[in-house]
Each structure stands twice: as C-alpha cells, then as structure tokens.
Amino acid sequence: MYKIDSNGGIVIWEPIRIKFEKYPAQEKVVKLLFERGFQVNSEGKVVSGNIEIPHVQIGKEVRVDRRVVDATAKHILEDEMLFDIFKNVKSIPFLADVAPHLNLGVVVITPDDGADVGIISNVTRIISDAGLSIRQAVSDDPYFTDNPKLTIITNEKIPGNLVERILKAKGVKGVSVY
C-alpha cells in the first residue's frame, strides 16, 4: 500500500495518489488541494481555514469541471485516511518573494538528491555558525516536486563567503542568493 523510499521512509504523496489512480481528473484536483494546503471540511467544501474556495475556481485551475471537484471532495469525505489528512492540512505564508522587501536574506539550495538525509542540518549549521538567525526554512517534498529546493530565509542577507561554504556542504549541488 505504501511506497518506501531508499532511506526507508514512506513517500508522502503515494498513499493519497493510490486512492485516486482510477480517477485521473480527481487526482489532479487532490494534488492541487494538497499542494496549496486546502482543507476539505465535514460538509465537503474546500476551505482555507474558514474561507470557502469555490469548486468552480478549483476546477478552472486544474482544467476540470466543477463536478469533478465535488466528486473529489465526496471521495475524501468517504475515506477516513483521506479525510484525516485533508481536514488537517494547512498552508503557510512563504516569505521567499517578500523577504527582500523586509530586508531579509534568501538562500535557495538545489540538492544533489532531495531525498538525501542531512542536507537541511548541514546547511542550517553553516548558517547558524555564521551567526545568522533562520526565520523560515521550507523544503519541497522530493516525491511531490520534480526539482525540489530548500529555501531558507535569514534575518539578514547572506554574505558571499557563506555561499562558498554552503556550496561545499554534503548534498548541495547549487546555491542561489537574493
């Protein structure tokens, strides 16, 4: 039932995907809901907190009819595991695009392999040892994203000499700073 990665961990998206493999249009909807952190409430409505997201808007986004979104929400309600996931999933404010306007630093790490163990700890240790405070760290799920990245927001801009140290960290293929 679960797909296990090379490190012995359960691939997060796989148990959800399996439940929709016979319904490709619904799979597109459920993927969007998961990516955006939208919940499905007990009435079968797609919500973000207490704000209802019109099913027609979700359908337009993934190019399916509103009825496919309705069916997806019903499918989620009728499956205990899916409902447990989709009533609890949350979105977060991602600071990467606004950080420069707030005088915060942004460093984006491209890993050799996003499923490798220790990339986050290696990079955050380097940043912390340099005396910078990490305000936010967001890592793409390597099983959900083709080109996963680790984005770290710091209390100030990343100095050039730190970029060189991060590039030498185990598992790091590339570094972008802005």
Coordinates of C-alpha atoms in Angstrom, one line a residue:
M1 CA 0.0 0.0 0.0
Y2 CA 2.8 2.4 0.8
K3 CA 5.8 3.2 -1.3
I4 CA 9.1 3.2 0.7
D5 CA 12.0 5.4 -0.4
S6 CA 15.6 4.4 -0.4
N7 CA 16.0 5.7 3.2
G8 CA 13.1 3.5 4.5
G9 CA 10.6 6.4 4.7
I10 CA 7.1 6.4 3.4
V11 CA 6.6 8.5 0.3
I12 CA 4.0 11.1 1.5
W13 CA 2.1 11.5 -1.8
E14 CA 1.9 7.8 -2.7
P15 CA -0.9 6.7 -0.3
I16 CA -3.0 9.6 -1.5
R17 CA -2.2 9.0 -5.2
I18 CA -3.2 5.3 -4.9
K19 CA -6.7 6.3 -3.7
F20 CA -7.2 8.3 -6.9
E21 CA -5.3 6.3 -9.5
K22 CA -8.5 5.2 -11.2
Y23 CA -9.7 8.8 -11.4
P24 CA -7.1 10.9 -13.1
A25 CA -9.2 14.1 -13.1
Q26 CA -9.8 13.7 -9.4
E27 CA -6.1 13.1 -8.9
K28 CA -5.4 16.5 -10.5
V29 CA -7.8 18.1 -8.0
V30 CA -6.5 16.3 -5.0
K31 CA -2.9 17.2 -6.0
L32 CA -3.8 20.9 -6.1
L33 CA -5.6 20.7 -2.7
F34 CA -2.5 19.1 -1.2
E35 CA 0.0 21.5 -2.8
R36 CA -1.9 24.5 -1.7
G37 CA -2.8 23.2 1.8
F38 CA -6.5 23.4 1.2
Q39 CA -8.7 21.5 3.6
V40 CA -12.0 19.7 3.0
N41 CA -14.5 20.3 5.8
S42 CA -17.2 17.9 7.0
E43 CA -19.7 19.5 4.6
G44 CA -17.5 18.6 1.6
K45 CA -16.4 22.2 1.0
V46 CA -12.9 23.1 0.1
V47 CA -11.6 25.6 2.5
S48 CA -8.6 27.5 3.7
G49 CA -9.3 28.0 7.4
N50 CA -12.9 29.3 7.4
I51 CA -12.7 30.7 3.9
E52 CA -14.6 28.6 1.3
I53 CA -12.9 28.1 -2.0
P54 CA -15.5 27.8 -4.8
H55 CA -15.3 24.4 -6.5
V56 CA -15.7 26.1 -9.9
Q57 CA -12.5 28.1 -9.3
I58 CA -10.6 24.9 -8.4
G59 CA -11.9 23.3 -11.5
K60 CA -10.7 26.1 -13.7
E61 CA -7.3 26.0 -12.1
V62 CA -6.8 22.3 -13.0
R63 CA -9.0 22.4 -16.1
V64 CA -11.7 20.1 -14.9
D65 CA -15.5 20.5 -14.4
R66 CA -16.8 21.7 -11.0
R67 CA -18.5 18.3 -10.7
V68 CA -15.1 16.6 -10.6
V69 CA -14.1 18.8 -7.7
D70 CA -17.4 17.9 -6.0
A71 CA -16.7 14.2 -6.6
T72 CA -13.2 14.6 -5.2
A73 CA -14.4 16.2 -2.0
K74 CA -17.0 13.5 -1.6
H75 CA -14.3 10.8 -2.2
I76 CA -12.2 12.5 0.5
L77 CA -15.1 12.6 3.0
E78 CA -15.9 8.9 2.5
D79 CA -12.3 7.7 3.2
E80 CA -11.2 8.0 6.8
M81 CA -7.5 8.3 6.0
L82 CA -8.1 11.0 3.3
F83 CA -10.4 13.0 5.5
D84 CA -7.9 12.9 8.4
I85 CA -5.3 14.3 6.0
F86 CA -7.5 16.9 4.3
K87 CA -9.2 18.2 7.4
N88 CA -5.8 18.9 8.9
V89 CA -3.5 20.0 6.1
K90 CA -2.5 23.7 6.3
S91 CA -0.9 26.3 4.2
I92 CA 1.9 28.6 5.4
P93 CA 2.9 32.1 4.4
F94 CA 6.0 31.6 2.3
L95 CA 8.3 34.5 2.7
A96 CA 10.7 34.0 -0.2
D97 CA 9.2 36.6 -2.5
V98 CA 8.6 39.2 0.1
A99 CA 11.9 38.7 2.1
P100 CA 13.9 41.2 0.1
H101 CA 11.3 43.9 0.8
L102 CA 11.6 43.1 4.5
N103 CA 15.5 43.2 4.4
L104 CA 15.7 39.5 5.0
G105 CA 18.1 37.2 3.2
V106 CA 17.0 34.4 0.9
V107 CA 19.2 31.4 0.1
V108 CA 17.8 28.6 -2.2
I109 CA 19.6 25.3 -2.1
T110 CA 19.5 22.9 -5.0
P111 CA 20.3 19.4 -3.7
D112 CA 22.2 16.6 -5.5
D113 CA 19.3 14.4 -4.4
G114 CA 16.4 15.9 -2.5
A115 CA 15.8 12.6 -0.7
D116 CA 19.3 12.5 0.8
V117 CA 19.5 12.7 4.6
G118 CA 21.2 15.6 6.3
I119 CA 21.0 18.4 3.7
I120 CA 18.9 20.7 5.9
S121 CA 21.0 20.1 9.0
N122 CA 24.3 20.6 7.1
V123 CA 23.1 23.9 5.6
T124 CA 21.4 25.3 8.7
R125 CA 24.5 24.5 10.8
I126 CA 26.7 26.6 8.4
I127 CA 24.2 29.5 8.6
S128 CA 23.9 29.3 12.3
D129 CA 27.6 29.0 12.9
A130 CA 27.9 32.3 10.9
G131 CA 25.7 34.0 13.5
L132 CA 22.6 34.4 11.2
S133 CA 19.2 33.6 12.5
I134 CA 16.9 31.5 10.4
R135 CA 13.4 33.0 10.1
Q136 CA 12.0 30.3 7.9
A137 CA 13.1 27.1 6.1
V138 CA 10.9 25.5 3.5
S139 CA 11.8 22.3 1.7
D140 CA 10.0 20.9 -1.3
D141 CA 8.9 17.3 -1.0
P142 CA 11.2 15.4 -3.4
Y143 CA 8.5 13.0 -4.1
F144 CA 6.0 15.7 -5.0
T145 CA 8.2 18.1 -6.9
D146 CA 10.4 17.3 -9.9
N147 CA 13.2 19.7 -8.9
P148 CA 13.0 20.1 -5.1
K149 CA 14.6 23.1 -3.4
L150 CA 15.4 24.1 0.1
T151 CA 14.6 27.8 0.7
I152 CA 15.9 29.4 3.8
I153 CA 15.0 32.9 4.9
T154 CA 17.5 34.6 7.3
N155 CA 17.4 37.7 9.4
E156 CA 19.9 39.4 7.1
K157 CA 21.4 39.0 3.6
I158 CA 23.8 36.0 3.1
P159 CA 27.4 37.1 2.7
G160 CA 29.4 35.8 -0.3
N161 CA 31.9 33.8 1.8
L162 CA 29.0 31.9 3.3
V163 CA 27.7 30.9 -0.1
E164 CA 31.1 29.2 -0.8
R165 CA 30.8 27.3 2.5
I166 CA 27.2 26.2 1.7
L167 CA 28.3 25.0 -1.8
K168 CA 30.8 22.7 -0.2
A169 CA 28.2 21.1 2.1
K170 CA 27.4 17.5 1.5
G171 CA 24.4 17.0 -0.7
V172 CA 24.4 20.6 -2.1
K173 CA 24.5 21.0 -5.9
G174 CA 23.8 24.7 -6.2
V175 CA 23.1 27.9 -4.3
S176 CA 21.1 31.0 -5.2
V177 CA 21.0 34.1 -3.1
Y178 CA 18.8 37.1 -3.3

